[in-house]
Coordinates of C-alpha atoms and ligand atoms in Angstrom, one line a residue:
X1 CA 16.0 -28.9 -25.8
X2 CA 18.4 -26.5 -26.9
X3 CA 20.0 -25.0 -23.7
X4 CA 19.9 -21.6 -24.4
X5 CA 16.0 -21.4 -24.8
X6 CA 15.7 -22.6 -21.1
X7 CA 15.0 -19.8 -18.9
X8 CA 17.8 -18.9 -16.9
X9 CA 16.0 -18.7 -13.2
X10 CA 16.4 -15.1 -11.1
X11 CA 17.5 -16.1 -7.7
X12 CA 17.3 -12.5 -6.9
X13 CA 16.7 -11.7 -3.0
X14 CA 14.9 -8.2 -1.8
X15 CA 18.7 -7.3 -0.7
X16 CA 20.4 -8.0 -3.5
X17 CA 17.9 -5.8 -5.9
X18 CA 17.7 -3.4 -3.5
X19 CA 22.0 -2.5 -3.7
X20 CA 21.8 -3.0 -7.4
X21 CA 18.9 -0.3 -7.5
X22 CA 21.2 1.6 -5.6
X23 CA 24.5 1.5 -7.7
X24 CA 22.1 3.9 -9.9
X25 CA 22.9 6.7 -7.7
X26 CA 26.8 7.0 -6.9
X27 CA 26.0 9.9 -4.3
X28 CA 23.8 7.1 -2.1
X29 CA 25.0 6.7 1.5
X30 CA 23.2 3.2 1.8
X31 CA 20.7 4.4 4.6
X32 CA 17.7 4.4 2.2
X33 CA 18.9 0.5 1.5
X34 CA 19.1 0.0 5.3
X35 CA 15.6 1.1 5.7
X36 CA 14.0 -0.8 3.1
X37 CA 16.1 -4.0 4.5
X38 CA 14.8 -3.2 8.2
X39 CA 11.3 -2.8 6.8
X40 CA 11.5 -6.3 5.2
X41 CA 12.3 -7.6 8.5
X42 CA 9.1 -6.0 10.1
X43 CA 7.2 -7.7 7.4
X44 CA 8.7 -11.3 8.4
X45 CA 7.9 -10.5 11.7
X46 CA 4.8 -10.1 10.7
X47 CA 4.2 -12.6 8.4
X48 CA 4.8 -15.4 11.1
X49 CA 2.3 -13.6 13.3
X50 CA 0.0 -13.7 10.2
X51 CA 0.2 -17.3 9.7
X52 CA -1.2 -18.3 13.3
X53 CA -3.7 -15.8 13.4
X54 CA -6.2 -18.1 13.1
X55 CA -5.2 -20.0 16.5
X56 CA -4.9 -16.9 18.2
X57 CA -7.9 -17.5 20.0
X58 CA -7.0 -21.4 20.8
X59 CA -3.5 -20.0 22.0
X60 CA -5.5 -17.3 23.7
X61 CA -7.8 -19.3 26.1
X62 CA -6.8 -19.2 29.2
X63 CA -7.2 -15.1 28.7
X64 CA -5.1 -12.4 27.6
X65 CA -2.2 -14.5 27.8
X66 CA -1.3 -17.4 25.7
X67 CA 0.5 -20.5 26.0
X68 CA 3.6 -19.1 26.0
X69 CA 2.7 -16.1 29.1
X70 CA 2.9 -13.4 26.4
X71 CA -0.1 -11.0 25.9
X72 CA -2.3 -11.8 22.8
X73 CA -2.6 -8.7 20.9
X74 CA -5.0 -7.9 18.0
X75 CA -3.1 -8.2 14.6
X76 CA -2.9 -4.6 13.6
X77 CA -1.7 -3.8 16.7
X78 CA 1.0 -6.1 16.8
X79 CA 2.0 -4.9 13.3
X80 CA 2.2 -1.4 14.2
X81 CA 4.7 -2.0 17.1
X82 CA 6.7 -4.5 15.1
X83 CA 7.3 -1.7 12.5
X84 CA 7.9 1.1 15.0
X85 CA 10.3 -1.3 16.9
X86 CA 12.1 -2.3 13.7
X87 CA 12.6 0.8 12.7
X88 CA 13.0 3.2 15.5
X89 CA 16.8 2.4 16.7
X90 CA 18.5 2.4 13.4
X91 CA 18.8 5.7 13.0
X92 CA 17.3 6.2 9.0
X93 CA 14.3 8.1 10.4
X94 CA 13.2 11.3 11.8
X95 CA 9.5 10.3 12.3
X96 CA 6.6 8.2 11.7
X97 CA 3.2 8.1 11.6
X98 CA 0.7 5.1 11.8
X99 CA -3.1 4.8 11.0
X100 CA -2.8 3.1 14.4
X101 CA -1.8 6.4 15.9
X102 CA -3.2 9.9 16.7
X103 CA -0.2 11.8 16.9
X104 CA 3.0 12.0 15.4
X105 CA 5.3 8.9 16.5
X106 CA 8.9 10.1 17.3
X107 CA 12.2 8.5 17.9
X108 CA 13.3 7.4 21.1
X109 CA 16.0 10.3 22.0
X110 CA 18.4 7.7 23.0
X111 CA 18.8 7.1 19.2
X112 CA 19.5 8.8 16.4
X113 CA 17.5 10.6 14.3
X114 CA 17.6 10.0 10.5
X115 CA 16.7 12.1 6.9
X116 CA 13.9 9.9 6.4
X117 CA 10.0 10.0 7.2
X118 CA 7.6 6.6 7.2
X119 CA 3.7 6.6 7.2
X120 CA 2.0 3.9 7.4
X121 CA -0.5 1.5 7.7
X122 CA 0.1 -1.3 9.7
X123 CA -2.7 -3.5 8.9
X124 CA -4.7 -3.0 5.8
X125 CA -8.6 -4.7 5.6
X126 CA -8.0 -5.8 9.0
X127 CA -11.9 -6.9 8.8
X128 CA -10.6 -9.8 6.7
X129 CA -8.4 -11.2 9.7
X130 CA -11.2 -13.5 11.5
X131 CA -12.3 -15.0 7.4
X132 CA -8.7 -15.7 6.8
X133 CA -8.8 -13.2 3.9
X134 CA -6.4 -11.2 2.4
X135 CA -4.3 -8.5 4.3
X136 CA -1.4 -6.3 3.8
X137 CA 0.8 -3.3 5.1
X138 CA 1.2 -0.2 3.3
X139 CA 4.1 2.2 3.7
X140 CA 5.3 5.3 2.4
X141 CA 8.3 6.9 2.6
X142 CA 9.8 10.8 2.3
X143 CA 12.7 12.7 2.7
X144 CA 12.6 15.3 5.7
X145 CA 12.2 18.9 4.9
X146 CA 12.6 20.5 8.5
X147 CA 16.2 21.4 8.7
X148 CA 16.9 20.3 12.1
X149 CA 14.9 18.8 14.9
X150 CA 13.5 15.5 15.8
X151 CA 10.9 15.8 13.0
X152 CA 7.5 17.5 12.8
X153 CA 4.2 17.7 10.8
X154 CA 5.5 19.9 7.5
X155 CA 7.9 16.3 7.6
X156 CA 4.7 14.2 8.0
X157 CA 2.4 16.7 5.6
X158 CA 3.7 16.2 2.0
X159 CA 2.2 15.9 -1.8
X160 CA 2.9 12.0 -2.5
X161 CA 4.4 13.4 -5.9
X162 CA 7.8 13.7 -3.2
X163 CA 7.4 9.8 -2.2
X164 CA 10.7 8.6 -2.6
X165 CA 9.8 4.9 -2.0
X166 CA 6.5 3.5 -1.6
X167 CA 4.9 -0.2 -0.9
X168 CA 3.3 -2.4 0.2
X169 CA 3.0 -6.5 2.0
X170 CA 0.3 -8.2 0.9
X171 CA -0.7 -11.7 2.7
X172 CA -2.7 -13.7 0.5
X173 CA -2.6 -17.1 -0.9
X174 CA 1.5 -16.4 -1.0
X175 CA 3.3 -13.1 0.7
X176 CA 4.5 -10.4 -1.7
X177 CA 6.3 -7.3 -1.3
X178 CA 5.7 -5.0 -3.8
X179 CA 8.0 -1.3 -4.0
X180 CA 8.9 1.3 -6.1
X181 CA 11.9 3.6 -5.4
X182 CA 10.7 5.8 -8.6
X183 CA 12.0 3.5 -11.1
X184 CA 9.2 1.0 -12.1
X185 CA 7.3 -1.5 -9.8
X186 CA 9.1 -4.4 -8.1
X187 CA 7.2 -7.4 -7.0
X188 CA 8.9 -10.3 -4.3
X189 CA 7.6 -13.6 -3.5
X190 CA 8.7 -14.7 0.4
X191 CA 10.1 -18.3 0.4
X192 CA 9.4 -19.2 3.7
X193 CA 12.2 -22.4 3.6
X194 CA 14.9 -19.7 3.1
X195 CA 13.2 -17.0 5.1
X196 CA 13.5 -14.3 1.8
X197 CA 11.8 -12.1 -0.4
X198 CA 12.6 -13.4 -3.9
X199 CA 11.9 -11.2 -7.1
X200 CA 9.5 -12.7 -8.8
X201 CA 7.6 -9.8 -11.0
X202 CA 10.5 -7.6 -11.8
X203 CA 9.1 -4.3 -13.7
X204 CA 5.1 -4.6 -13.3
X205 CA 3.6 -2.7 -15.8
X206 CA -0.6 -2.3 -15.4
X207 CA -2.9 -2.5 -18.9
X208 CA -3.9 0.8 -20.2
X209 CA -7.5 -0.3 -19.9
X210 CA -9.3 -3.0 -17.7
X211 CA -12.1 -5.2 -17.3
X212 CA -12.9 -5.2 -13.4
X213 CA -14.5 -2.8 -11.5
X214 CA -14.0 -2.6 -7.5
X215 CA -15.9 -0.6 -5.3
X216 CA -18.3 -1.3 -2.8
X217 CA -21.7 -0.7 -4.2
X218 CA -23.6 -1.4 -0.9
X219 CA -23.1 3.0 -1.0
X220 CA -24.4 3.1 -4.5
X221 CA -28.1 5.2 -3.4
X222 CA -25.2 7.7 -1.2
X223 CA -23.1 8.3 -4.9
X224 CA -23.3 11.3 -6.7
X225 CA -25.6 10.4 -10.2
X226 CA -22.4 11.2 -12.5
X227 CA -20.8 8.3 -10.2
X228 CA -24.0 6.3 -10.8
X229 CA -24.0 6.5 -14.3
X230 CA -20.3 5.5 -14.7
X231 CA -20.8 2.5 -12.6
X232 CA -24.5 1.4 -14.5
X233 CA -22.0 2.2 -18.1
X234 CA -19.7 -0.2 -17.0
X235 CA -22.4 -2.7 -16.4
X236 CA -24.1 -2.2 -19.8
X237 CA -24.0 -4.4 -22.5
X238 CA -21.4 -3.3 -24.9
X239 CA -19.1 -6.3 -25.8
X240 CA -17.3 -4.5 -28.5
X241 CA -16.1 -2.9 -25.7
X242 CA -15.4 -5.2 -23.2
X243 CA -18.7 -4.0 -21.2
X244 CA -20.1 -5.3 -18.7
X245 CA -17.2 -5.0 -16.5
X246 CA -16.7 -8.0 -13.8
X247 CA -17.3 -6.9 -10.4
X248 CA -14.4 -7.9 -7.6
X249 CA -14.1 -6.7 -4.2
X250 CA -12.0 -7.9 -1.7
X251 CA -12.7 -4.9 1.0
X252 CA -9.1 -4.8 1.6
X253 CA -7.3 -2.0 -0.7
X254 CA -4.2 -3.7 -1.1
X255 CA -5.4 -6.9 -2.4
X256 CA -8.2 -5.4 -4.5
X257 CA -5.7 -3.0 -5.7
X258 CA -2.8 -5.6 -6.5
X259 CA -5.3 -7.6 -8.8
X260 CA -6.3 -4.8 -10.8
X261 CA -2.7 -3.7 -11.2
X262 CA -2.0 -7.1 -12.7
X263 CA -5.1 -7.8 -14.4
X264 CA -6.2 -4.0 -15.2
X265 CA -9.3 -2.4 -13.7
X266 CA -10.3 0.3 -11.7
X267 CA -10.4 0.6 -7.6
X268 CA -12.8 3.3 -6.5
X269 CA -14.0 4.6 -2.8
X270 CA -15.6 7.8 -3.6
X271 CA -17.3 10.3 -1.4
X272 CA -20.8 9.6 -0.5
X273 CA -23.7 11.5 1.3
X274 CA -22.6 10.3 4.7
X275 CA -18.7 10.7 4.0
X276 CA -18.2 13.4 1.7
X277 CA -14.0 12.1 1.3
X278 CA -14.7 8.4 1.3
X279 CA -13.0 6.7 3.5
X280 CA -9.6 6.3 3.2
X281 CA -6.4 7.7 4.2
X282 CA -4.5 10.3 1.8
X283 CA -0.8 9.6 3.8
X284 CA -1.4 5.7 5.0
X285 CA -3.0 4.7 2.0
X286 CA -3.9 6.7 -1.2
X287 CA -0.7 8.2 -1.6
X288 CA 1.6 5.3 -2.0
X289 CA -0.9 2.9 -3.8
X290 CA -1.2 5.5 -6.0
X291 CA 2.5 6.0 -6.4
X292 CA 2.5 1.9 -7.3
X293 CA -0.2 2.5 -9.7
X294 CA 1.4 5.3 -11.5
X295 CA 4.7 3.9 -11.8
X296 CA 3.6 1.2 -13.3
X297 CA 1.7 3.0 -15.9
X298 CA -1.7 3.3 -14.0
X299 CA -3.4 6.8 -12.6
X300 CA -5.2 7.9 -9.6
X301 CA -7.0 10.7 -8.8
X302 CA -9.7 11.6 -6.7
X303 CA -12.1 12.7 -8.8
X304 CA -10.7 16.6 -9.6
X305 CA -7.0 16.4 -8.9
X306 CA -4.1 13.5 -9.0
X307 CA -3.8 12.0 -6.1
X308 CA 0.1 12.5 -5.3
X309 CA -0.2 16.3 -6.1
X310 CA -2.7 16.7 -2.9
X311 CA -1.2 18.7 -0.1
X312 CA -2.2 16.6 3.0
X313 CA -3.5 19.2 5.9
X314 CA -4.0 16.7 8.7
X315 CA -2.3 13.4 9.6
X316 CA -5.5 11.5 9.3
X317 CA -7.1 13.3 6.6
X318 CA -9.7 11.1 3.8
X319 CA -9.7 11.4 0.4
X320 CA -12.5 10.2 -2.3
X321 CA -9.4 7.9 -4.3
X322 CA -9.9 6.4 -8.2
X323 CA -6.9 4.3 -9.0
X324 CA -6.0 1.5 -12.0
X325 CA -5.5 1.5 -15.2
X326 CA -5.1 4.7 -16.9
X327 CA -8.0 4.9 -19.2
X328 CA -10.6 3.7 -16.9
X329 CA -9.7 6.5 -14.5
X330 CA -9.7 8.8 -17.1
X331 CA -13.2 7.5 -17.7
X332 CA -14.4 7.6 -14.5
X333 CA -13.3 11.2 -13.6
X334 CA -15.1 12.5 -16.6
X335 CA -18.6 10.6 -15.1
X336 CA -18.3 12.3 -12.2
X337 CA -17.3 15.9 -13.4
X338 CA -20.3 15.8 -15.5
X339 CA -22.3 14.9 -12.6
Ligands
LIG1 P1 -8.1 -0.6 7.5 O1 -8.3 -2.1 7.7 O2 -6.7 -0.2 7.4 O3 -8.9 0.2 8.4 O4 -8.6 -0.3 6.0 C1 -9.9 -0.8 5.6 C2 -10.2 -0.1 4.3 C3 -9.6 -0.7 3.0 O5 -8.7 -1.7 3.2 C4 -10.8 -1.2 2.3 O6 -10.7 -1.1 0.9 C5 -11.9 -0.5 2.9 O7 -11.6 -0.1 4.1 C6 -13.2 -1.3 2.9 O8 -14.2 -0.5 3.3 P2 -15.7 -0.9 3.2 O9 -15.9 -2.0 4.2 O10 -16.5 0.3 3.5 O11 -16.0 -1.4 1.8
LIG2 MN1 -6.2 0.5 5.5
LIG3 MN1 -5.2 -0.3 9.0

C-alpha cells in the first residue's frame, strides 16, 4: 500500500486542541483554556463515578455509607458538587448556576473571582441512571457583564446568542465531550488507559434535512393540532420524500440530541396543555444544545423565535425547544404557526 494513502492518525488530546484554538486569538490570556481544562477534569471525575453507578447500591448496603465510610450520594448530586468544586478555586469564574440549585451559586470569597459565568446541568436524563442508559452534562458558558462584584443575575440572565463556549459529556456506550468555542463543533472520545479526551470528530457538521423524529408522543392528545399534524406528516407515507420518519427517543436530551446531530433529525419538547413551555431549561439546557446545533449547521427555535436570541427572565425558566437539522425545524415551526 502506498504510504501516503494511509491515514495519518490524530493523536490530538482535549488540551492540545484547546491551545491551538486559542493561538486564533493573540489577545487570549489563557483563562478561557484553563476553564475548559478544569471542566474536563470535573467530567473525569465524573465519569469514574458513572461507571460504578450500577453497584452503588451493592457498595451502599450497609446504609448511607459505603464500603469505603464515604456517604453514597445520588449521581446528579455528586456531579453538581464535583463541577462546583472543580471550578470554584481557580479563579476563571464569577458565578454559576446549576439545575441542581435554586439560587445563584457564588464563589467562595477566599478565592478569586473571574470574567466568566457557567450554567449548567449537572446530570442530564438522570431517569436513565437505574437502566444503565445514556447520560450526560451540559454546560454553558458567558462572559460577565456586571462591571464589578462577585457576579449577579444580569451575569446569569443572557440571550445564548452571547455563549462564548458551550457543551456537553455524554456517557453512552463510550464518553464524548462535545464543545464549541464559536468556531465549528468539536467532538472527543475519552481513552480511559490514558485517562484523555481524544479528538475524534473534529468539525461535526449536521445534514440539512433528517430522517428521525424525537419527541415524546405519550403528550401527543396535550399538542397544539398544527403540532399534531406535523408529527402525523412525518409519519405519512411519502417515500419520495424520505417519509415516514423513524421514531427515536432516548428521554435524555443530550443523547437524543447527539444522534440527530450526527445522523440528522429533529428533537422536539413542545409546550402542552399541562406545560404551556415544555419542560426544559432555557440556561441549563436549550441554550447551549442549541448553540451545538447551530454551529454545526443545524437550528433551534421554539416555535416563534431562535432559541439563543431569547432573553432568559428567571434562572429556571422552560422553554417549548425544536432543535436538528435545519430544514426539519424550519418545517416544523411552520406546522405549528399555522396551527
Ligand atoms: P434532567 O434529567 O436534567 O431533569 O432532564 C430530563 C429531561 C431531558 O433530558 C429529557 O429529554 C426529558 O427530560 C425527558 O422528559 P420526558 O420524560 O417528559 O420525555
Ligand atoms: Mn436535563
Ligand atoms: Mn439534570
Amino acid at each position: 500500500m502506498n504510504p501516503e494513502t494511509i491515514e495519518k492518525p490524530k493523536t490530538y488530546t482535549l488540551g492540545r486542541f484547546i491551545m491551538e484554538q486559542e493561538r486564533n486569538y493573540p489577545a487570549a490570556t489563557g483563562e478561557f483554556s484553563s476553564l475548559l481544562l478544569d471542566f474536563t477534569l470535573a467530567a473525569k471525575i465524573i465519569t469514574r463515578e458513572v461507571s460504578k453507578a450500577g453497584l452503588v447500591n451493592i457498595l451502599g448496603v450497609t446504609g448511607s455509607e459505603n464500603v469505603h465510610g464515604e456517604k453514597v450520594q445520588k449521581l446528579d448530586v455528586f456531579a453538581h458538587e464535583t463541577i462546583y468544586k472543580a471550578l470554584d478555586h481557580t479563579g476563571q469564574l464569577c458565578v454559576m448556576t446549576s439545575e441542581e440549585e435554586e439560587m445563584i451559586l457564588h464563589i467562595p470569597s477566599r478565592y478569586p473571582c473571574g470574567k466568566y459565568v457557567l450554567n449548567y446541568d449537572p446530570l442530564d436524563g438522570s431517569s436513565n441512571i437505574d437502566s444503565n442508559g445514556s447520560i450526560g452534562s451540559i454546560f454553558s458558558i458567558h462572559r460577565r457583564v456586571t462591571p464589578e462584584g462577585r457576579g449577579s443575575e444580569p451575569d446569569v440572565l443572557q440571550p445564548g446568542n452571547r455563549q462564548v463556549a458551550a457543551g456537553y459529556i455524554l456517557w453512552g456506550s463510550s464518553v464524548m465531550l462535545v464543545f464549541s468555542t464559536g468556531q465549528g463543533v468539536h467532538g472527543f472520545t475519552y481513552d480511559s488507559s490514558v485517562g484523555e479526551f481524544l479528538l475524534s470528530h473534529e468539525n461535526i457538521r449536521t445534514p440539512e434535512r433528517g430522517a428521525i423524529y424525537s419527541t415524546n408522543e405519550g403528550n401527543y392528545n396535550r399538542w397544539t393540532p398544527g403540532l399534531r399534524r406535523y408529527i402525523d406528516h412525518l409519519k405519512s407515507e411519502d417515500p419520495a420524500n424520505g417519509r415516514p420518519y423513524t421514531a427515536r427517543y432516548i428521554g435524555s436530551l443530550c443523547a437524543d440530541v447527539h444522534r440527530n446531530l450526527l445522523y440528522g433529525g429533529i428533537y422536539l419538547y413542545p409546550g402542552d396543555t399541562r406545560n404551556p413551555n415544555g419542560k426544559l431549561r432555557l440556561l441549563y439546557e436549550a441554550n447551549p444544545l442549541s448553540m451545538i446545533v447551530e454551529q454545526a449547521g443545524g437550528a433551534a427555535s421554539d416555535g416563534h423565535t431562535r432559541i439563543l436570541d431569547l432573553q432568559p427572565t428567571s434562572l429556571h425558566q422552560r422553554v417549548p425547544l425544536i432543535v436538528g437539522s435545519r430544514l426539519d425545524v424550519e418545517e416544523a415551526v411552520r406546522f405549528i404557526q399555522e396551527n
